Short mmCIF file of N, CA and C in Angstrom, two decimals:
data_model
loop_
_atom_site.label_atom_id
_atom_site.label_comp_id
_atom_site.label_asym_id
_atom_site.label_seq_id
_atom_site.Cartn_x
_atom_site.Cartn_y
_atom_site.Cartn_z
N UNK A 750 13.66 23.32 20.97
CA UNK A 750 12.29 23.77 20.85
C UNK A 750 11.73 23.24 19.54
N UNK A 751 10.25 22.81 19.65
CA UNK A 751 10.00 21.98 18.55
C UNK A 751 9.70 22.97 17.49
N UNK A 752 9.37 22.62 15.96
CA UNK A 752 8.73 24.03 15.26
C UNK A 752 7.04 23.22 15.47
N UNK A 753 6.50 24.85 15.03
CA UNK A 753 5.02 24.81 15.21
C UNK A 753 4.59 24.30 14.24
N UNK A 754 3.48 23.53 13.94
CA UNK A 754 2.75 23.30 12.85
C UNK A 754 2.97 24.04 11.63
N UNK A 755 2.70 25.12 11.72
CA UNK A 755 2.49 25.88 10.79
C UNK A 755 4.26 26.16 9.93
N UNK A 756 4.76 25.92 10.87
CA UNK A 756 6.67 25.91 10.40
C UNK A 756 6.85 24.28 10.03
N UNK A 757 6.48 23.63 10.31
CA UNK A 757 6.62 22.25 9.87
C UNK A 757 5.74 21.96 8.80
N UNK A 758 5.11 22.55 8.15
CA UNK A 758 4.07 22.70 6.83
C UNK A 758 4.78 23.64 6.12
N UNK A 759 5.34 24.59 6.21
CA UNK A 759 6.41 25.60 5.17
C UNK A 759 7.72 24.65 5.01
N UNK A 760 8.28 23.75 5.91
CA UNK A 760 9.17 23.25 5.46
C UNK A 760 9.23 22.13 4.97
N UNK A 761 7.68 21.22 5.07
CA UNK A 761 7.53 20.10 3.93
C UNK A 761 7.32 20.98 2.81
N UNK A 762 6.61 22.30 2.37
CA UNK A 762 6.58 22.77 1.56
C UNK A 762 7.89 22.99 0.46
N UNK A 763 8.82 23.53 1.11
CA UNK A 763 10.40 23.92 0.35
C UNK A 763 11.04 22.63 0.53
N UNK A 764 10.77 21.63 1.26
CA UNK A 764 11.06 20.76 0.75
C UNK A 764 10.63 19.73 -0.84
N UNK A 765 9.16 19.68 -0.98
CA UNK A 765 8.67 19.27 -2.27
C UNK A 765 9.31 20.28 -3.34
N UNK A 766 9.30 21.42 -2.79
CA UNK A 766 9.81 22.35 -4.13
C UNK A 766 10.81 21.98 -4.28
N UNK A 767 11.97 21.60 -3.57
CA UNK A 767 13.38 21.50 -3.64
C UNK A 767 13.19 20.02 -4.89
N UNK A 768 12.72 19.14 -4.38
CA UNK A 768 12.32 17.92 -4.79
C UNK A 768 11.59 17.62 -6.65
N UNK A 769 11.23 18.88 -6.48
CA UNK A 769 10.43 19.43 -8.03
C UNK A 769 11.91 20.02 -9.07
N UNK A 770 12.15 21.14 -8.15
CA UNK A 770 13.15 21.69 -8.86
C UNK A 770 14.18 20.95 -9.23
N UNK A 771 15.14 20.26 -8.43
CA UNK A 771 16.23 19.72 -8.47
C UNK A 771 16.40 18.34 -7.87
N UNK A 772 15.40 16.90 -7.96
CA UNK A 772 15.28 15.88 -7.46
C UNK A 772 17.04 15.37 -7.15
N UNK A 773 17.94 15.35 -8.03
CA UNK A 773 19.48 14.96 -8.22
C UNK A 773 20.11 15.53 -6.92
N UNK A 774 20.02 16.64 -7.05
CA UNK A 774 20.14 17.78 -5.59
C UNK A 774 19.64 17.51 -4.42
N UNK A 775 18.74 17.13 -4.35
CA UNK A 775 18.02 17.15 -3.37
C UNK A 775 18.00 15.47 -2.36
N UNK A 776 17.96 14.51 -3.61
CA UNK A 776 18.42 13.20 -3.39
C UNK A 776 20.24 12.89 -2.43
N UNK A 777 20.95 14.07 -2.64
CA UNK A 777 22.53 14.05 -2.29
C UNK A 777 22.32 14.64 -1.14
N UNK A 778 21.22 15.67 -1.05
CA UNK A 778 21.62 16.20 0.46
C UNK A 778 20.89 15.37 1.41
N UNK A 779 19.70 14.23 1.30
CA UNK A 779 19.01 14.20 2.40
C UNK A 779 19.58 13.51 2.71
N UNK A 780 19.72 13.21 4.89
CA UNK A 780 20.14 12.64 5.72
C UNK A 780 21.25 12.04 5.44
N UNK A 781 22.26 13.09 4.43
CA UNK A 781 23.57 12.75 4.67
C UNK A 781 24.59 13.30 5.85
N UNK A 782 23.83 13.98 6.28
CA UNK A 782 24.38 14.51 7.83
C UNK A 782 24.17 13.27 8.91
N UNK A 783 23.20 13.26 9.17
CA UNK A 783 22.59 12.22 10.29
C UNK A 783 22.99 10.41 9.71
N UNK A 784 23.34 9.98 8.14
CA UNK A 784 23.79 8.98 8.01
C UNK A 784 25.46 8.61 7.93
N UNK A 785 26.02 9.86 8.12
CA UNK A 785 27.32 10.29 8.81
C UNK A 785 27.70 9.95 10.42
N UNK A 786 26.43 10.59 10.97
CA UNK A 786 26.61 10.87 12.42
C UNK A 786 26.01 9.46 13.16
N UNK A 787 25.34 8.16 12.55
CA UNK A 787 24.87 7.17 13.06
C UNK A 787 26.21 6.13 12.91
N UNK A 788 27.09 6.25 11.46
CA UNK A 788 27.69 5.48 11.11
C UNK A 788 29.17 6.04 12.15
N UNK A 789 29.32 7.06 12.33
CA UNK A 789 30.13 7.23 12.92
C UNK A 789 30.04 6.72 14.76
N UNK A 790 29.01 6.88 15.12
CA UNK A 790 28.13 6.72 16.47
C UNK A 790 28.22 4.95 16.45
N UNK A 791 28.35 3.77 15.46
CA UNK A 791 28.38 2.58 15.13
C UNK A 791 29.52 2.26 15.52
N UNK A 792 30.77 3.22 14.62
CA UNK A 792 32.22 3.13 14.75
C UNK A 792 32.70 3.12 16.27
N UNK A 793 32.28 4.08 16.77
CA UNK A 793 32.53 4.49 18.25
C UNK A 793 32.45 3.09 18.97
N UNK A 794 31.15 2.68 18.92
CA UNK A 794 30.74 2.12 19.61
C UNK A 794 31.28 0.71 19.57
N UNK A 795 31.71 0.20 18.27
CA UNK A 795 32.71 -1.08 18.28
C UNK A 795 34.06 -0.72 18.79
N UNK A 796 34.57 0.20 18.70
CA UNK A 796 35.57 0.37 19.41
C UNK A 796 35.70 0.20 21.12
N UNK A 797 34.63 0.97 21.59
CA UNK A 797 34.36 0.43 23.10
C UNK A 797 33.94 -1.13 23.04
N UNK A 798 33.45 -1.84 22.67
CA UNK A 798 33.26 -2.86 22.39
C UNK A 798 34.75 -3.57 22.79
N UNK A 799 35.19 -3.31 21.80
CA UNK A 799 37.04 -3.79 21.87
C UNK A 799 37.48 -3.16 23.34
N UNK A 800 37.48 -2.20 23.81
CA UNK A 800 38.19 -2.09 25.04
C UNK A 800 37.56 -2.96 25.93
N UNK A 801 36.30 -2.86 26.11
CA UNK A 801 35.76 -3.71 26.87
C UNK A 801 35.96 -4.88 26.64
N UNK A 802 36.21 -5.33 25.86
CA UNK A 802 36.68 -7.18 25.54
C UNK A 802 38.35 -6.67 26.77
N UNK A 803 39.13 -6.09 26.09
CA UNK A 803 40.56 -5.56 27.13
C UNK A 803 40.23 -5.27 28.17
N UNK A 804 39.24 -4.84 29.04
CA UNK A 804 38.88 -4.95 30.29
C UNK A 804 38.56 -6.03 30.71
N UNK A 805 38.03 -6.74 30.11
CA UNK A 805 37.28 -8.09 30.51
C UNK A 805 38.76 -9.36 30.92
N UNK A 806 39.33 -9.27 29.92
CA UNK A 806 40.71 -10.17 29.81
C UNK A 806 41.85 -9.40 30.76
N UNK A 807 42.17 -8.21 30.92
CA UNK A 807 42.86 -7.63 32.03
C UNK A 807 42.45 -8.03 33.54
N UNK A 808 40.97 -8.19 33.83
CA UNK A 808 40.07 -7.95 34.98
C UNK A 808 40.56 -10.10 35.29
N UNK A 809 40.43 -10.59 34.24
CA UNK A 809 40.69 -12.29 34.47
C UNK A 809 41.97 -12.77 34.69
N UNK A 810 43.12 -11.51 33.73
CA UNK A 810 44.45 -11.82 34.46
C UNK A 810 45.41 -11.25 35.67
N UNK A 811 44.45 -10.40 35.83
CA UNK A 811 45.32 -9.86 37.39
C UNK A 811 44.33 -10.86 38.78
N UNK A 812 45.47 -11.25 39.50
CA UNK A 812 44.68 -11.51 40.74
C UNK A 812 43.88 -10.37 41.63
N UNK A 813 42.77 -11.14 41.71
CA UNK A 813 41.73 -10.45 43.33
C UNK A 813 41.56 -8.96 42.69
N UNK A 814 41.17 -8.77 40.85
CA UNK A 814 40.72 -7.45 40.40
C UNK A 814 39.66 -8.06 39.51
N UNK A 815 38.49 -8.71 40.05
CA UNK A 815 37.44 -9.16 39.20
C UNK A 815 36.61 -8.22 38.77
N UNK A 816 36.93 -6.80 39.51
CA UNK A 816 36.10 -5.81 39.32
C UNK A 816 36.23 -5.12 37.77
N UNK A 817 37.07 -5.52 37.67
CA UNK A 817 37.69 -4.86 36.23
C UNK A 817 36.95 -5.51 35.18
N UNK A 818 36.83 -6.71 35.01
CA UNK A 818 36.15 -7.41 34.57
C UNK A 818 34.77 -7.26 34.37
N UNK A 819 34.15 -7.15 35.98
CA UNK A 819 32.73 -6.42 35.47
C UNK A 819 32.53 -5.45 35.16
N UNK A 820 33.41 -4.47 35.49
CA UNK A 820 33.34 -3.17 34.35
C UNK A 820 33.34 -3.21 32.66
N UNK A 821 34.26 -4.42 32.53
CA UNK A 821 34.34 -4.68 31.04
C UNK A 821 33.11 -5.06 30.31
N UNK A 822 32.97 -6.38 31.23
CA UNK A 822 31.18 -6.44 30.71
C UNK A 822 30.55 -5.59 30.70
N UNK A 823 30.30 -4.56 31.35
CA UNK A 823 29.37 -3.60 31.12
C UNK A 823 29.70 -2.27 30.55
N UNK A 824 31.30 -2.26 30.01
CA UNK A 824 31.17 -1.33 28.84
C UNK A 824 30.42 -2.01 27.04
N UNK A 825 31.11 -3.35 27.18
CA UNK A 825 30.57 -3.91 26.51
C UNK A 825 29.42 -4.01 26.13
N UNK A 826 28.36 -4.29 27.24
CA UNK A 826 26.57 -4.48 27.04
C UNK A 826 26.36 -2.98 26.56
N UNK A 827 26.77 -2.04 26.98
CA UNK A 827 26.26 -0.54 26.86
C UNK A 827 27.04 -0.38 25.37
N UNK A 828 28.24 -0.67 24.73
CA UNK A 828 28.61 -0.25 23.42
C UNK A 828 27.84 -0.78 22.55
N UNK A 829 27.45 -2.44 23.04
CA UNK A 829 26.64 -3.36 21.68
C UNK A 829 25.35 -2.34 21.79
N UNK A 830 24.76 -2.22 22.58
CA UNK A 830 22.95 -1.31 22.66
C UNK A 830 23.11 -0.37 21.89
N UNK A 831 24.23 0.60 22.35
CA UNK A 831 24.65 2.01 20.98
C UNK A 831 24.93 1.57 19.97
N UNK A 832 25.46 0.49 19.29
CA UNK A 832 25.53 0.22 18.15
C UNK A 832 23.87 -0.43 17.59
N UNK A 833 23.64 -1.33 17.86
CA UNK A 833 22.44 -1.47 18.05
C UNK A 833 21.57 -0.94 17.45
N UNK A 834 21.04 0.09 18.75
CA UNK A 834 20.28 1.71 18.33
C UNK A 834 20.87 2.46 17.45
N UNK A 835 22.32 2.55 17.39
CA UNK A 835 22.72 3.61 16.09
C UNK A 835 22.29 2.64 14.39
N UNK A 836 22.57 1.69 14.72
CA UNK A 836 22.68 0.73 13.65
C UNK A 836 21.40 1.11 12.82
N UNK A 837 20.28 0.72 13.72
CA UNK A 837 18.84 0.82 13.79
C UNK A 837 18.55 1.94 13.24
N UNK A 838 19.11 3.29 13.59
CA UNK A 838 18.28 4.00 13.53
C UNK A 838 18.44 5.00 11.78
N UNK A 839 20.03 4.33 11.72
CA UNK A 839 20.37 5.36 10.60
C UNK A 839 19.45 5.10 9.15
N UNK A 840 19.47 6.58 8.32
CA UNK A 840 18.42 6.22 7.57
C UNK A 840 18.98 5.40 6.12
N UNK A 841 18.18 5.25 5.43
CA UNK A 841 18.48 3.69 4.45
C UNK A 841 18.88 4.90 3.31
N UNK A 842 20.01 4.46 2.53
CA UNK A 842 20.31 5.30 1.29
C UNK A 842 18.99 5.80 0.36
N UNK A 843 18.48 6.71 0.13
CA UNK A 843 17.56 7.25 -0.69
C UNK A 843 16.07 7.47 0.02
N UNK A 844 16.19 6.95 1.13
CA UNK A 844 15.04 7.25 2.36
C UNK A 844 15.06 8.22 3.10
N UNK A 845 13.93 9.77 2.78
CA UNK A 845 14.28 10.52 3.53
C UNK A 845 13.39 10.59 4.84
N UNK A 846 14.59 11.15 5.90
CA UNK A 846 13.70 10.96 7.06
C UNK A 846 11.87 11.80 7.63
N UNK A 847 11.01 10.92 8.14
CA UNK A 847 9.92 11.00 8.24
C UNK A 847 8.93 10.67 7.28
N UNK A 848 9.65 9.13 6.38
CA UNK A 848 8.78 8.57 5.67
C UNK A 848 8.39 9.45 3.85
N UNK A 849 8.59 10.63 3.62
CA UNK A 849 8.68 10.98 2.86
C UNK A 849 9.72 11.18 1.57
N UNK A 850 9.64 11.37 0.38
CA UNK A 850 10.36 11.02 -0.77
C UNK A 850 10.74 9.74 -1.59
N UNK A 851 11.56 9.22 -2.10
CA UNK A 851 11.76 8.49 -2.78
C UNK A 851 11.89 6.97 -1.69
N UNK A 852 10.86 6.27 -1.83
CA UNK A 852 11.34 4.61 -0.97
C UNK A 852 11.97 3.79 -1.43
N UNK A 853 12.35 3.72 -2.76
CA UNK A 853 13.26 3.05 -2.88
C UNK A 853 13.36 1.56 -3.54
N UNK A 854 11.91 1.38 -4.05
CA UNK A 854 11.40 0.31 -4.88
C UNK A 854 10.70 0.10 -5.85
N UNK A 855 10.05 -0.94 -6.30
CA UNK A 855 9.43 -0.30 -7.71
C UNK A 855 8.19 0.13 -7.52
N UNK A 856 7.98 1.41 -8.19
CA UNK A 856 6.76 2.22 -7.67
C UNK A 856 6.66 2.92 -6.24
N UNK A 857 7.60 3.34 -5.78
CA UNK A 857 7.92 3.74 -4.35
C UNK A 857 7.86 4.83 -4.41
N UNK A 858 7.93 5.87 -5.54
CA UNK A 858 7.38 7.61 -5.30
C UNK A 858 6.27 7.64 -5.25
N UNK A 859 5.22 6.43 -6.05
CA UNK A 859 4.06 6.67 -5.98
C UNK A 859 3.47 6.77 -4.74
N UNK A 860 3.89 5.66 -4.26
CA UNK A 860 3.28 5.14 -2.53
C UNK A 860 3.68 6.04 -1.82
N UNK A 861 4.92 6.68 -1.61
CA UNK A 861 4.98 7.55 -0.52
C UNK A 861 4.50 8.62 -1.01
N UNK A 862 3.93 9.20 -2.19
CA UNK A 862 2.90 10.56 -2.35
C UNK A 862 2.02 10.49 -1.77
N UNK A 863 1.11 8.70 -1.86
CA UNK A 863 0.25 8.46 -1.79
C UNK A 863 0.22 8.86 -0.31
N UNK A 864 0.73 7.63 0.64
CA UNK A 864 0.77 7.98 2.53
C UNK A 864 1.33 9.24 2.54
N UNK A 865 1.36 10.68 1.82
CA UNK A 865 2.01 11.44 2.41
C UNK A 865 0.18 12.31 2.00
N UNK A 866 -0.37 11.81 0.78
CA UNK A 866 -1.50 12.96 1.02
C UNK A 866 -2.40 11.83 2.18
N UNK A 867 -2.31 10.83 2.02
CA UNK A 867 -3.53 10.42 3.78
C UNK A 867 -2.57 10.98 4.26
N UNK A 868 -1.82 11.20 5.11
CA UNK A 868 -1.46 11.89 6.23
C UNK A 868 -1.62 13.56 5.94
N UNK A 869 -1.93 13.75 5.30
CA UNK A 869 -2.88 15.73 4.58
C UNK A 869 -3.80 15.50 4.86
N UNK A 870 -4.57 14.54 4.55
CA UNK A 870 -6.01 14.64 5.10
C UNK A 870 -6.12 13.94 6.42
N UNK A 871 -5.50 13.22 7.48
CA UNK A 871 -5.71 12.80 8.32
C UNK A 871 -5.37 14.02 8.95
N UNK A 872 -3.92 14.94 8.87
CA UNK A 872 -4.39 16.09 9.47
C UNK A 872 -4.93 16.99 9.60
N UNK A 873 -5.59 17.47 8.20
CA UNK A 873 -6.63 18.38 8.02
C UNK A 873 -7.72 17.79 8.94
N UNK A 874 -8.45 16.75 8.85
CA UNK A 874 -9.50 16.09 9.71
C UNK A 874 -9.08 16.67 11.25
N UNK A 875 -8.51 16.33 11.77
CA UNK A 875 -7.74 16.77 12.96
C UNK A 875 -7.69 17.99 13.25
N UNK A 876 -7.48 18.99 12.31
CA UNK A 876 -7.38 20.07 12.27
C UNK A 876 -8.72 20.85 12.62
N UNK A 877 -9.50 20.54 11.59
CA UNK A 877 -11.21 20.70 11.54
C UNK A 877 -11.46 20.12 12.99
N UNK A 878 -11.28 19.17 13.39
CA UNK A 878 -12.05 18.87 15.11
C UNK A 878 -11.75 19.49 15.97
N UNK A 879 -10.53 19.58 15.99
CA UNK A 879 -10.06 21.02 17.20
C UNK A 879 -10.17 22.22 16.76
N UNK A 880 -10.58 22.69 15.61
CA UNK A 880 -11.19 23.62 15.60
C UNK A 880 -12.32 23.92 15.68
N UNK A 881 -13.15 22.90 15.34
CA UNK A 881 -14.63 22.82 16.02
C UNK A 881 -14.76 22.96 17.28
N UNK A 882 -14.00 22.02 18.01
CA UNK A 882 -14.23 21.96 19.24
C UNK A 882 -14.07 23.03 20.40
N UNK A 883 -13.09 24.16 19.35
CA UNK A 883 -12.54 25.68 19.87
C UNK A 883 -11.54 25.44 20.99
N UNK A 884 -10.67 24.41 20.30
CA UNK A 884 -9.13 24.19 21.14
C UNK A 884 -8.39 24.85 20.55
#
């Protein structure tokens, strides 16, 4: 279940505070869970990689079992995509996820304060129209 607006605005909130209070702290915990769980999701996935290479070469040395083979290929195509996508997706050391905090270059707290208040006022704007509009 997603959180509501109004819960997703208290928790960018304690998040900046966290960020105020204890930047050192706060820098160690982000998306060290999820840059755990991509890198591990990477690991996995070269490993099937490798069986599937052993399917592929099993499936070519037994007679009249080519099937094995195309199974191999296609553990293969499906491990490289998860690695791939996991590869892709995990977040970059000091990048926290949803574009906010430290980016990671020179002058990079500035800029992401900066796109983080347009995106305050792009949703306030937003906010104001559907509430005009009495949605």
């Amino acid at each position: 279940m997603p959180l509501s607006e109004h819960e997703q605005r208290m928790l960018e909130q304690m998040e900046r505070a966290l960020y105020a209070e204890d930047p050192k702290f706060a820098t160690a915990l982000e998306g060290s869970g999820l840059r755990t769980y991509t890198r591990r999701r990477v690991y996995q996935a070269v490993a099937g990689f490798l069986v599937g290479i052993a399917l592929l070469m099993a499936g070519v040395m037994i007679p009249g079992q080519y099937w094995i083979s195309v199974v191999g290929f296609l553990v293969m195509l499906g491990c490289a995509a998860l690695a791939v996508t996991g590869w892709r997706k995990a977040p970059r050391p000091g990048a926290q996820p949803g574009g906010a905090g430290p980016a990671g270059g020179m002058g990079g707290r500035g800029q992401a304060r900066q796109r983080r208040t347009v995106m305050d006022r792009i949703e306030q704007r937003w906010q104001r129209r559907r509430d005009e509009q009495g949605h």
